[in-house]
Each structure stands twice: as structure tokens, then as C-alpha cells.
Coordinates of C-alpha atoms in Angstrom, one line a residue:
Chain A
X1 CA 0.0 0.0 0.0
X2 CA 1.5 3.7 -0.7
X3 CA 1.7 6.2 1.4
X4 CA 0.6 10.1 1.2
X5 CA 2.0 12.2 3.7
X6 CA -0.1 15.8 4.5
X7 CA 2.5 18.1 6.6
X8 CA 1.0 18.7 9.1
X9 CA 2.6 22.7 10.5
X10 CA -0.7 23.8 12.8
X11 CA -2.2 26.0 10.0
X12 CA -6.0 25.1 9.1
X13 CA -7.9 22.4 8.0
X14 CA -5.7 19.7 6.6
X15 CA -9.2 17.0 6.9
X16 CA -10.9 18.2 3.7
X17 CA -7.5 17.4 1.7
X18 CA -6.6 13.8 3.6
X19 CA -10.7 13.0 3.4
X20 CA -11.0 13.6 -0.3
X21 CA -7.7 11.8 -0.9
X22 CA -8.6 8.7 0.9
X23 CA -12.5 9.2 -1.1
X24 CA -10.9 9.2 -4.7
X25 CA -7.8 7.2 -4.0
X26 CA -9.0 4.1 -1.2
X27 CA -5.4 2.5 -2.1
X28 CA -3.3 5.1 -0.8
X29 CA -2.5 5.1 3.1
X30 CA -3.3 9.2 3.8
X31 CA -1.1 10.1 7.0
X32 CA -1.6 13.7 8.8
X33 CA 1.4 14.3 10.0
X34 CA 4.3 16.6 11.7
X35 CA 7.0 13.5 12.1
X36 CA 9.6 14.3 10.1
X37 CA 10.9 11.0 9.5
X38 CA 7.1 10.2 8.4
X39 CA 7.2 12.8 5.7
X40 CA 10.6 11.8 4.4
X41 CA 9.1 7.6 4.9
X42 CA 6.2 8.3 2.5
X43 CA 6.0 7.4 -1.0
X44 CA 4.2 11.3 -1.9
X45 CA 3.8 14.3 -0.4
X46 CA 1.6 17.2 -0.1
X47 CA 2.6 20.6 1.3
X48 CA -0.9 22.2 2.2
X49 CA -1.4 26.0 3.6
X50 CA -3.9 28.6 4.3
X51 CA -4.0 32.0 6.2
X52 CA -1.0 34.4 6.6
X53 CA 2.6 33.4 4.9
X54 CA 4.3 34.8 7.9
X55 CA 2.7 32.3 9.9
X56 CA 3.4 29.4 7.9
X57 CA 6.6 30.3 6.7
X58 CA 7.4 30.7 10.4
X59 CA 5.6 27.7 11.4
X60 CA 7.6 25.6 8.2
X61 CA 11.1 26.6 9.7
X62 CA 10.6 26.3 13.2
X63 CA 9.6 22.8 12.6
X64 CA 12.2 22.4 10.1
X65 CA 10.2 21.4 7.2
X66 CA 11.9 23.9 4.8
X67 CA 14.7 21.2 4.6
X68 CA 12.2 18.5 4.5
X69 CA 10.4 19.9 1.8
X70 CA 13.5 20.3 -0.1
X71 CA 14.6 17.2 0.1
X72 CA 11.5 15.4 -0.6
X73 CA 11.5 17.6 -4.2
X74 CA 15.3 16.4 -4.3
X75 CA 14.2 12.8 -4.0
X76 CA 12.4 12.4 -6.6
X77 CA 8.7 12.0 -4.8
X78 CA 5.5 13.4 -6.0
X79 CA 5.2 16.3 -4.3
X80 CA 2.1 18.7 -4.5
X81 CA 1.5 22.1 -3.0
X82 CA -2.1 23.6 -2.7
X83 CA -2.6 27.2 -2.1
X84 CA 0.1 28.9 0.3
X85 CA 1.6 25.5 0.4
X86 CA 2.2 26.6 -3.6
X87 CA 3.1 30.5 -2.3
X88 CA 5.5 28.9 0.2
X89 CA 7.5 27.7 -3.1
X90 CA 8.4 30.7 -4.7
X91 CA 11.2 33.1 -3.8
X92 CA 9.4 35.3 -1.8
X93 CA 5.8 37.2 -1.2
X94 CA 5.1 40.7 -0.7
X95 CA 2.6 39.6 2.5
X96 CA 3.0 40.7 6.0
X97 CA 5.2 43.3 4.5
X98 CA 7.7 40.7 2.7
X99 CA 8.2 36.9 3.6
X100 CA 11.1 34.8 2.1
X101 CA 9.6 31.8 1.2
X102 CA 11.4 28.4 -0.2
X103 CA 12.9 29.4 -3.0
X104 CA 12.1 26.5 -5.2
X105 CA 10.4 28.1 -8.2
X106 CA 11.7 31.9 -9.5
X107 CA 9.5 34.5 -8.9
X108 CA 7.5 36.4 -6.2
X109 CA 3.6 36.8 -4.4
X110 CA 1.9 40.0 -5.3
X111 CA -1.2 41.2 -3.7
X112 CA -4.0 41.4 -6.3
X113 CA -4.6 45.1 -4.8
X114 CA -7.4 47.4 -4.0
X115 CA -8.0 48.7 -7.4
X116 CA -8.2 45.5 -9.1
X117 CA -10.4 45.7 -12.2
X118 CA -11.9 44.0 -15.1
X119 CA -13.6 45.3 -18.4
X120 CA -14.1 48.6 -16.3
X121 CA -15.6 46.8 -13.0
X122 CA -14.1 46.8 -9.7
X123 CA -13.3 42.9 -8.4
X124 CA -13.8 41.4 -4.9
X125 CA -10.3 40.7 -3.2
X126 CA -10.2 37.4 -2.3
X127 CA -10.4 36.2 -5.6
X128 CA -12.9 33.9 -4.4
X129 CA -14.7 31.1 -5.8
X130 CA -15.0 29.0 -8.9
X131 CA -12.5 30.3 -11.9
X132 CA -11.5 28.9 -15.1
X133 CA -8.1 27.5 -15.6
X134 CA -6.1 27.3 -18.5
X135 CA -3.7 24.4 -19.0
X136 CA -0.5 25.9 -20.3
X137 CA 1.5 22.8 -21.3
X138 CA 0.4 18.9 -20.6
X139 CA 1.0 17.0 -17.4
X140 CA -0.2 13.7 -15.8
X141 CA -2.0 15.5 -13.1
X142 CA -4.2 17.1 -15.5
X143 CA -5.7 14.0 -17.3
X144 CA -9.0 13.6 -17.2
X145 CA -9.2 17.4 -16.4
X146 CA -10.7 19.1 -19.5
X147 CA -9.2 22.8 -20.1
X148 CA -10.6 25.9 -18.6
X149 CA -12.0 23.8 -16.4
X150 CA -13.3 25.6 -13.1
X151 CA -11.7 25.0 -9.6
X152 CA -12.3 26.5 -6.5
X153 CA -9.9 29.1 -5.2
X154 CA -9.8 31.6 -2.0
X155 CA -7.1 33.7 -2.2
X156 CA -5.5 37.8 -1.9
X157 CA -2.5 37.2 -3.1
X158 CA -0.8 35.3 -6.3
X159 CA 2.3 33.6 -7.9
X160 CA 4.2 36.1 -10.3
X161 CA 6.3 32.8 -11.6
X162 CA 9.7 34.2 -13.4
X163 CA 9.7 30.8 -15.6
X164 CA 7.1 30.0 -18.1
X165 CA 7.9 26.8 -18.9
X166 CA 7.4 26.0 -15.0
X167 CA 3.6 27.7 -15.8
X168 CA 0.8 24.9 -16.1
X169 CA -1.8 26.5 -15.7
X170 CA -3.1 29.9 -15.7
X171 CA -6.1 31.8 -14.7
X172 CA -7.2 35.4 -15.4
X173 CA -8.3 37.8 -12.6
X174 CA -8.2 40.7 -13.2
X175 CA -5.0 40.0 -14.7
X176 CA -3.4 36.7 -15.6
X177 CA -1.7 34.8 -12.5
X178 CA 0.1 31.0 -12.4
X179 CA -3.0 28.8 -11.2
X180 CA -0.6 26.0 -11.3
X181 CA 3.3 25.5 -11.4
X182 CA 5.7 22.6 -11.9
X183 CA 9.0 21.5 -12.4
X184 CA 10.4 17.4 -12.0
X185 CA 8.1 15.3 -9.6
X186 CA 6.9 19.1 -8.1
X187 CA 3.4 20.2 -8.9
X188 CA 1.5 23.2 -7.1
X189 CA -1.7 24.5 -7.2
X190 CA -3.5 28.2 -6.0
X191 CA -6.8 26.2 -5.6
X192 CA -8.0 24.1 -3.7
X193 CA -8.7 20.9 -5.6
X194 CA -10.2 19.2 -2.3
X195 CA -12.8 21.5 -2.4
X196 CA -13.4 21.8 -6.2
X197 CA -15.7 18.7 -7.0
X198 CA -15.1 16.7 -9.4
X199 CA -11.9 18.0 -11.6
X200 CA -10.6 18.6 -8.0
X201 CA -11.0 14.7 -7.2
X202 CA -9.4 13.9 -10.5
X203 CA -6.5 16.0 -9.8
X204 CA -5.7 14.6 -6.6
X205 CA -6.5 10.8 -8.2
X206 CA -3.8 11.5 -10.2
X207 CA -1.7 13.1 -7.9
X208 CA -2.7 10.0 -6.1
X209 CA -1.6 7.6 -9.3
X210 CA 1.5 9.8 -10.0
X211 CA 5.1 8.4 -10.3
X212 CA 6.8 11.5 -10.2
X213 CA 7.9 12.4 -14.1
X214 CA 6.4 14.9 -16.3
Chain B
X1 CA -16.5 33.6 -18.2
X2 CA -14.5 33.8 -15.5
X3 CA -15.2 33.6 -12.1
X4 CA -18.4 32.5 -11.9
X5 CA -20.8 34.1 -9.2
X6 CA -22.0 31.8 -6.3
X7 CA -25.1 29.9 -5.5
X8 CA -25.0 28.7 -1.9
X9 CA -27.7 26.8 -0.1
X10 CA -27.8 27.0 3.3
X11 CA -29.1 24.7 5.7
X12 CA -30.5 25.8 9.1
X13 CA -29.6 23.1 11.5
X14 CA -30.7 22.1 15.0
X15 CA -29.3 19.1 16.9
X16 CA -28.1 17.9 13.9
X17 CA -31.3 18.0 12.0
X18 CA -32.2 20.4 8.6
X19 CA -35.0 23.0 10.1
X20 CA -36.8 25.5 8.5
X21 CA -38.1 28.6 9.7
X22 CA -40.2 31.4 8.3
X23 CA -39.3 34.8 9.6
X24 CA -36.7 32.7 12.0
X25 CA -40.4 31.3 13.4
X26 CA -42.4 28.5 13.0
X27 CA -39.4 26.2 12.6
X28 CA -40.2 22.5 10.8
X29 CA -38.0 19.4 10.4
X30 CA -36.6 18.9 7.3
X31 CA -33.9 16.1 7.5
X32 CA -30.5 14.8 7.6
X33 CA -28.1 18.0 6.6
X34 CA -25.6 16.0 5.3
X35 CA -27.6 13.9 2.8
X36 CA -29.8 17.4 2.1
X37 CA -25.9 18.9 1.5
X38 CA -24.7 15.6 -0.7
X39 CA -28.0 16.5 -3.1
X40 CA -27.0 20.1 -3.5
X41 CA -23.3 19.2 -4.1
X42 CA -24.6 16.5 -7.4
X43 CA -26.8 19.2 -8.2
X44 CA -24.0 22.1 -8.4
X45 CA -23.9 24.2 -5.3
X46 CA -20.9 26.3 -5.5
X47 CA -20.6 26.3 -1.7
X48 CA -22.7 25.1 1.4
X49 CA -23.7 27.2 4.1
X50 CA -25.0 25.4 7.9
X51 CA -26.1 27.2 10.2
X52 CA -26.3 26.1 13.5
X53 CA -29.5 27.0 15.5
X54 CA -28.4 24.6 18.2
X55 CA -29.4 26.3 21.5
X56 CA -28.1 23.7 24.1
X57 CA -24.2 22.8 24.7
X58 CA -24.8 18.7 23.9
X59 CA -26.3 20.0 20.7
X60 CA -23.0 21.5 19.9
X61 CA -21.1 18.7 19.9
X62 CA -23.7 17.2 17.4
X63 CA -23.2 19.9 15.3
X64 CA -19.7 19.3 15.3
X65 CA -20.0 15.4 14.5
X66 CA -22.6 16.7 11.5
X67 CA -19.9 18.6 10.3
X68 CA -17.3 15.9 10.3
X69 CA -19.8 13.7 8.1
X70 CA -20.6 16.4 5.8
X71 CA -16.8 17.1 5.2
X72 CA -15.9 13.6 4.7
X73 CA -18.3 13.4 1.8
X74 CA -19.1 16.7 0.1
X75 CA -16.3 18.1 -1.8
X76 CA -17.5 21.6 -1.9
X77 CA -16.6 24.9 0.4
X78 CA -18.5 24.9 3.6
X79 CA -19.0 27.5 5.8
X80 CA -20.1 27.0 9.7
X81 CA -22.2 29.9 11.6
X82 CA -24.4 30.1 14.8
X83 CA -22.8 29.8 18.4
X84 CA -19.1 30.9 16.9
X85 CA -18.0 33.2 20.5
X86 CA -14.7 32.0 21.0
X87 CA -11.4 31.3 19.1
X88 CA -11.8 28.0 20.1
X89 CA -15.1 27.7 18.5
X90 CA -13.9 28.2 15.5
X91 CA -10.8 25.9 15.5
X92 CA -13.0 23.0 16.8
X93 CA -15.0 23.8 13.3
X94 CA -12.2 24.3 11.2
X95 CA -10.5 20.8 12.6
X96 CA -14.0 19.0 12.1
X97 CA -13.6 19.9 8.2
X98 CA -15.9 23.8 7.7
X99 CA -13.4 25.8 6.1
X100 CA -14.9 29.0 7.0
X101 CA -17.0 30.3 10.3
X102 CA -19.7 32.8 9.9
X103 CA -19.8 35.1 13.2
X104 CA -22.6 36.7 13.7
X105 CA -23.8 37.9 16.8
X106 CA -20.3 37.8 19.1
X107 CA -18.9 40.6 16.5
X108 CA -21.8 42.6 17.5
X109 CA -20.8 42.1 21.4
X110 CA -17.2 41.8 20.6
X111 CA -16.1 43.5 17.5
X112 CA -12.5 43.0 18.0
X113 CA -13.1 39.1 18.3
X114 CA -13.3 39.5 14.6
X115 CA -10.0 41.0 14.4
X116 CA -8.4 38.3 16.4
X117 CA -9.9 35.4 14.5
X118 CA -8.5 37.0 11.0
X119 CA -5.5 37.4 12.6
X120 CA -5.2 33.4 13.9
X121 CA -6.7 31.8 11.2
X122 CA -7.0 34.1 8.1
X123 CA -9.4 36.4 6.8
X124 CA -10.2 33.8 4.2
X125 CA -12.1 32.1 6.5
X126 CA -13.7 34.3 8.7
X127 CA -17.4 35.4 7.6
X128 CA -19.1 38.3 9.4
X129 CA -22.8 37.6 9.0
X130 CA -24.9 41.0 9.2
X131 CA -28.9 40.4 9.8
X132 CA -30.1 43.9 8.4
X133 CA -33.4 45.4 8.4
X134 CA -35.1 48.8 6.7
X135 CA -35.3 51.4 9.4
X136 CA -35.6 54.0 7.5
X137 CA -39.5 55.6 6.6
X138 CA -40.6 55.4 3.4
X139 CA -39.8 58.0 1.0
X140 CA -36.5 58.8 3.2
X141 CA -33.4 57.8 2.1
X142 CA -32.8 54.1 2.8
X143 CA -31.1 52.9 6.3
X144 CA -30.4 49.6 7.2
X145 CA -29.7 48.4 11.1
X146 CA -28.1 45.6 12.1
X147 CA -30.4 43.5 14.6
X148 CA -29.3 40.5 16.2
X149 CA -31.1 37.4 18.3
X150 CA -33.2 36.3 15.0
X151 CA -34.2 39.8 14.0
X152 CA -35.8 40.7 17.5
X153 CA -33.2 43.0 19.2
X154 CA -32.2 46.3 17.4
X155 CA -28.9 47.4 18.0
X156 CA -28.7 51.1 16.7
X157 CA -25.5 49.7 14.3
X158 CA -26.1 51.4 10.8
X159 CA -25.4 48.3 8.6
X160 CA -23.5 49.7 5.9
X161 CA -20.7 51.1 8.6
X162 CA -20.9 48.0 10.4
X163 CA -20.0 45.8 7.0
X164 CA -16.9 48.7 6.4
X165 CA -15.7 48.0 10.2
X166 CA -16.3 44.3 9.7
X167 CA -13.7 43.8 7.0
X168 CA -11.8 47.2 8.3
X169 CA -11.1 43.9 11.3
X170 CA -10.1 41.6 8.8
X171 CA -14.1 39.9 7.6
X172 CA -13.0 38.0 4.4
X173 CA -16.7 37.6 3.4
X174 CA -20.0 39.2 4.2
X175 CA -23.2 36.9 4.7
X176 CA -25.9 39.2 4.3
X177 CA -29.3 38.8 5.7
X178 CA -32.4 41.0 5.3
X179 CA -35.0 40.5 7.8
X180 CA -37.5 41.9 6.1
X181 CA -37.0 39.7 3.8
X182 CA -36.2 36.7 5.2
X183 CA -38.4 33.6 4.5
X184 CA -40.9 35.9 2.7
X185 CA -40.5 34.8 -0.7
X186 CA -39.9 37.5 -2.0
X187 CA -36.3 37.7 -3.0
X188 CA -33.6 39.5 -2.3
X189 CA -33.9 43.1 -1.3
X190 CA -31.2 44.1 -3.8
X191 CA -31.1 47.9 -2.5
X192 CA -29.6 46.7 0.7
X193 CA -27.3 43.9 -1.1
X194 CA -25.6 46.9 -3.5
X195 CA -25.4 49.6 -0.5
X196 CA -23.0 46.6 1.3
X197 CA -21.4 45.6 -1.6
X198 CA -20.4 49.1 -3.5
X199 CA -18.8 49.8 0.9
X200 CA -17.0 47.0 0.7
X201 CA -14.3 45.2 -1.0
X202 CA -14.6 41.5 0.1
X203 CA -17.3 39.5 -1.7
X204 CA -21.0 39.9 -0.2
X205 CA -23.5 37.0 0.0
X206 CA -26.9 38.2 -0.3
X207 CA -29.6 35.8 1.7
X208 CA -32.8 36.4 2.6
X209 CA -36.0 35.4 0.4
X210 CA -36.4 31.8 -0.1
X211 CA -38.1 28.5 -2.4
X212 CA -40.1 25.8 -2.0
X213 CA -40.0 22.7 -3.5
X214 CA -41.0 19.1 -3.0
X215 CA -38.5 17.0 -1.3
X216 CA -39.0 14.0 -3.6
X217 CA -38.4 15.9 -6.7
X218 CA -35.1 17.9 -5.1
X219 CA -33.2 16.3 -7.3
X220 CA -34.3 17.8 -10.7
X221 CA -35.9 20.8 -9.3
X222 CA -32.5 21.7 -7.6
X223 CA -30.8 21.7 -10.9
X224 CA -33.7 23.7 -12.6
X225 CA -33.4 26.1 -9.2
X226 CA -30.1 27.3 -9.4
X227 CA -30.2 27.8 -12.8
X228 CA -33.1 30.0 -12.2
X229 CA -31.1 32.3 -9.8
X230 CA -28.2 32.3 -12.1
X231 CA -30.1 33.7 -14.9
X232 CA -32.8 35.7 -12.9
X233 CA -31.0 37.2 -9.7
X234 CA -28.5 38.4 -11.2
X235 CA -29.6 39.8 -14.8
X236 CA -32.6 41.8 -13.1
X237 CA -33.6 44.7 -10.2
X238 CA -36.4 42.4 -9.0
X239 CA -36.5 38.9 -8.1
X240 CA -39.7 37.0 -9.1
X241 CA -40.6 33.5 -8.4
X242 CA -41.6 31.1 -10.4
X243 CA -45.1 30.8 -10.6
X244 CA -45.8 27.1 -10.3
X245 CA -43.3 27.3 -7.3
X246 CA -46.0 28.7 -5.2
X247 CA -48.3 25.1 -6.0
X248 CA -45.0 23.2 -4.7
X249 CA -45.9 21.5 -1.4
X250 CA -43.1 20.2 1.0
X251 CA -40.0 21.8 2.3
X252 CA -38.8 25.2 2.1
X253 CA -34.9 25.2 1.3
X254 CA -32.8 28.6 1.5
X255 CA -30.5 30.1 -0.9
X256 CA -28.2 32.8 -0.7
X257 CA -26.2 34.0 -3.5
X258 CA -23.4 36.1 -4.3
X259 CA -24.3 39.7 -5.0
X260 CA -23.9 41.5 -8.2
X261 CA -24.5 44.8 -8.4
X262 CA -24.0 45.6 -11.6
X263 CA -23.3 42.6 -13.0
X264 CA -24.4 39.9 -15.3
X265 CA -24.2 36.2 -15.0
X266 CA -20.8 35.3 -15.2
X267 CA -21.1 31.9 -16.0
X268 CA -21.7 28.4 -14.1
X269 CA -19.6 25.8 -12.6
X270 CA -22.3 23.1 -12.9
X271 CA -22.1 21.1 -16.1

């Protein structure tokens, strides 16, 4: 039986993600966890995140899971991040005044801002709720997934990714930000596929199915 | 296209059992929430909404085993209101699988409790819900109040400043009520829904104004329903009902919806 390890750092609701694993992929052995030697045991793992990156970025060194993280994308293992779990990849963010994040893809976190607009209409911040997204080059963890599909996504802030060939999907707010990056055996997403029905299912099925090459 | 507006049911709960009321009165029965919220998830709810109306402290802890089922089998966003005082509250909810709390009356009492629930868990979970109603005469300019307890106790708070100090504290979502409204069938009272919505910049869900439909035939009619709101609420000043709706017999189910002021339908997730 494999095993998905969810790192588990004290930020949020980490059952939605391990229950709608365990729903689409009953094979897979879905483990909650902070152990590091759990994370670095499992056969995938999944970087999850919500709130402030402050918080998590503090909460992700303290426990020392920046190395872990690290060397779980060194090791070849599926490894997915979801929302500031996929923030927490890039070089840095401009939230809570500037956060240094992993450094794992190029590129920074911008706020979507106050005067965010579309065809001449002002736009909520949080982008929040069911948007399109636009599948930039092929992948395994989009099969089955048709294209401008919608996912559900809660977010204020959004990946600026310096590399376009790490881009996999994108989706337009306002302007057009990195709804999904990837490099190797690393694959992160700004929504939430645990709470985006169906296509989100299928994502994490194939996350689920995944052996790590693009 | 692009992001597409919200259709939310919402499910008034107490002791872990779908109620209805009608002006927050003459509450009936109306079944298990999480196979009422499994139905509205095949049929294409954006989001679900439960509201607890749970009175006693054993009741809670039903509420919070409800929760857990309904997380463990519907896929969609789920937000968790009535009874959220205390930070604790709303950590035992997020750990039992809601990924957002509405707080309605403790803001009120305790506006900074807002602030400190942003500031632990994220504004992207934390929903202020504001129960408004007209107060203003009629040919005056429109006011709203905020009233709490169901609707019964006024509080003086003029809504739309209340909305702007809500997410001034870090509210990453406003759940709108009007009480005049409310249960009357007669829609939403858009005035009230654009007043929040042009103060604010965080997304506003209008409720208020609900349908009826035979149980036994939620399936199709849900599907038919939603389409309905995405095509009527949001293209049009006024909200009319479907005429045959008034011959449907059985339960009364509550929407609320994501307001548009200006805007047009901006596209649907279901398939």
C-alpha cells in the first residue's frame, strides 16, 4: 500500500485534503502528520497551507520542514502544493510586508490590490470562488481534467512565476496569474482541488496515481 | 466567463437536524443535513452554508460530528455559523472539516473578536454575517440596522458602517441577511445587497428570500433552481418566483447568493 504524507505545520484544515484523498484514491495510506521522518518515509507528499505566509513560513522553519520539503522535491517523490503551500514555493511574497519563502520556483507573491479591475468593473479581493483554468502545457496531473476547467480558489495574493515553462496553468483575474506550477516530480496548485468537485477529485486521483515524471 | 458568481444553499440546523423557519419562526423538520448537503453538491452548489441554530451545549457537539460527516463526503466549500464566540469555536470547526465560520452575533458584542480570529486563522475564513433590516421611513433615504437574536433586538449599528468596520477587522466575506426579507419569498432586497457591496471590497452573499419545493423531486428541481437564480438574480432589479413554485408543497430550502450589483451572470460551474 503507498503512502501520502499531509505536513502537518498547525495551519488550518488539513481534513478536507486527507478526506477527499482517501474518497478518490482508497489504495493510498493518507497520513496527517508533523514526524519528520514520516514525511521523508512516504511514498508522496503534499505541502498544504492557508492563512498568513508569515505564519506558515514561520511555522515551516521552526519545525524544520523547509529542509524536508526540499529534500523530498530532491528525491524524486510526488510532491504537490495547494494554495500557500504553492506560495510557500516561490522566492518570496510581498505579505506581512515581505516573507522569504522556499525558494524553489523563480518568482515572487503580489497582492491582487485594491484597485483590481476587469472590463471597467471593480473585483472582490479574495479572488474567491469557482474560476476557469487554462492548461498551459500537458501533465499527468491534469488527465482527465478538460481545459478551462473551473476550480475553486480563495485567495488575496498570487504567484508572479519568473519561468514560463514551469507555468501549467493559468487563470485570469483581473490580470493573468500562475493557477498551477511545476517542475520534476513538483506540482502546485493556487486552488483548492479538495474542495473543487469533481476535476478537483481527479487532480488529486492522479496526484494519487503519480510516479513522479512529467 | 470567469469567475463564476456563487449559488450557496444553506441549511439551518438544530441538533443535527435540517430546520426551516419562516421569519426565524415556525421552525419544521426537514432532515439529515448532510444527505440534504450531498444533493445540492450532485446538483452544483458552488458552496454550502450550515447554520447552527443549536441552543443547548450537547447540541453542539452534534453539530460538530454533522460537520465531520458532511466534510468527509461533500467536496465543496463549507462555511459553519451560529454559536461561533470564541477562538476556540472556531478551531474546533475548522478541525472538524468547515473551512470558513460565519460570526454573527459575538462581533456585535465583541467586535475585536473578529480582528483576532483574522488574525489566527485568516481572513479567508472568517465570515461576518450582518442580519439587516429597513429602518428608514418610506420616501426617506434608505437605512439599514443591524439586529441581532433572529431579528428581534435592534442594536442602533447602521449596517452599511458596520460591513466597512467588519472587514476594516479583517471579515474575508460578508453573509448578508435581510430580515424583512427573510423567509418571505420575495427575493432578495437588492437595494440593501448593493449599499454593502459598493462599501465593501470583500465578496457579499446576499440571503434572505427563499423557495419551496417538494423534497421527492429535489433532485431535478434543484438543478432547474439554481439555474433559475443564475439567470434571474442576477440579470434583473427584482427577483420573481416562479409561478408554479407557489403550488409546490413540501420543504422550504434557503439560498443565498453572491451579489452582483452591476453585473451579469458570469457563467456556471455546474455542467
Amino acid at each position: 500500500m503507498s503512502t501520502l504524507a499531509i505536513i502537518d505545520y498547525g495551519m488550518g484544515n488539513l481534513h478536507s485534503v486527507s478526506k477527499a484523498i482517501e474518497h478518490v484514491a482508497p489504495g493510498v495510506r493518507v497520513k496527517v502528520t508533523s514526524q519528520v521522518a514520516e514525511i521523508l518515509a512516504a511514498d508522496r507528499v503534499l505541502l498544504p497551507g492557508v492563512g498568513a505566509i508569515r505564519d506558515c513560513m514561520g511555522e515551516i522553519r521552526r519545525l524544520g520542514f523547509d529542509q524536508v520539503v526540499k529534500s523530498v522535491a530532491d528525491s524524486g517523490k510526488p510532491l504537490l502544493g495547494i494554495c500557500v503551500g504553492m506560495q510557500a514555493m516561490m522566492d518570496a511574497s510581498e505579505e506581512n510586508g515581505g516573507v522569504d519563502c522556499l525558494g524553489m520556483f523563480a518568482g515572487q507573491v503580489r497582492f491582487f490590490g485594491r484597485e483590481l479591475s476587469e472590463n471597467g468593473q471593480k473585483l472582490k479581493v479574495p479572488h474567491m470562488g469557482w474560476n476557469e483554468v487554462f492548461q498551459r502545457h500537458a501533465h499527468p496531473l491534469w488527465q482527465g481534467i478538460p481545459d478551462g476547467e473551473r476550480f475553486y480558489f480563495v485567495h488575496s495574493y498570487y504567484v508572479c512565476a519568473k519561468e514560463s515553462d514551469a507555468v501549467y496553468g493559468e487563470t485570469r483575474y483581473g490580470l493573468e496569474f500562475a493557477a498551477a506550477i511545476g517542475r520534476g516530480n513538483v506540482f502546485a496548485v493556487q486552488f483548492h482541488p479538495e474542495k473543487s468537485q469533481h476535476a478537483g477529485l481527479q487532480l488529486l486521483k492522479n496526484f494519487a496515481e503519480w510516479d513522479g515524471r512529467p | 466567463m470567469g469567475l463564476a458568481k456563487r449559488i450557496i444553499p444553506c441549511l439551518d440546523v438544530d441538533n443535527g437536524r435540517v430546520v426551516k423557519g419562516v421569519q426565524f419562526v415556525d421552525i419544521r423538520d426537514a432532515g439529515d443535513p448532510v444527505e440534504v448537503a450531498k444533493r445540492y453538491d450532485e446538483q452544483g452548489a458552488d458552496e454550502i452554508t450550515f447554520l447552527d441554530i443549536t441552543a443547548s451545549h450537547q447540541g453542539r457537539d452534534t453539530t460538530v460530528h454533522t460537520v465531520e460527516r458532511m466534510a468527509s463526503q461533500v467536496f465543496i466549500p463549507l462555511t459553519v455559523g451560529g454559536g461561533i464566540r470564541k477562538l476556540e469555536d472556531i478551531r474546533t470547526m475548522l478541525n472538524a472539516g468547515a473551512d470558513k465560520v460565519s460570526i454573527n452575533t459575538a462581533a456585535v458584542f465583541n467586535p475585536e473578536f473578529v480582528g483576532e480570529a483574522a488574525a489566527r486563522f485568516g481572513s479567508q475564513c472568517i465570515v461576518v454575517a450582518i442580519d439587516a433590516k429597513k429602518v428608514s421611513a418610506p420616501g426617506d433615504a434608505d437605512r439599514w440596522e443591524i439586529f441581532t437574536h433572529g431579528g428581534r433586538k435592534p442594536t442602533g449599528l447602521d449596517a452599511i458602517e458596520w460591513a466597512r468596520k467588519m472587514v476594516g477587522l479583517g471579515a474575508g466575506e460578508i453573509l448578508l441577511t435581510s430580515m424583512d426579507r427573510d423567509g418571505t419569498k420575495n427575493g432578495f432586497d437588492l437595494a440593501l445587497t448593493r449599499a454593502i457591496s459598493d462599501a465593501v471590497i470583500v465578496p457579499v452573499i446576499a440571503s434572505g428570500g427563499w423557495e419551496i419545493f417538494n423534497i421527492s423531486s429535489m433532485g431535478s428541481v434543484l438543478a432547474a433552481r439554481m439555474q433559475y437564480w443564475r439567470q434571474v438574480f442576477f440579470t434583473s432589479d427584482s427577483t420573481p418566483f416562479p409561478k408554479q413554485k407557489r403550488s409546490w408543497p413540501g420543504r422550504a430550502l434557503k439560498y443565498v447568493a453572491e451579489s452582483a450589483p452591476n453585473g451579469d451572470d458570469q457563467g456556471s460551474r455546474s455542467r
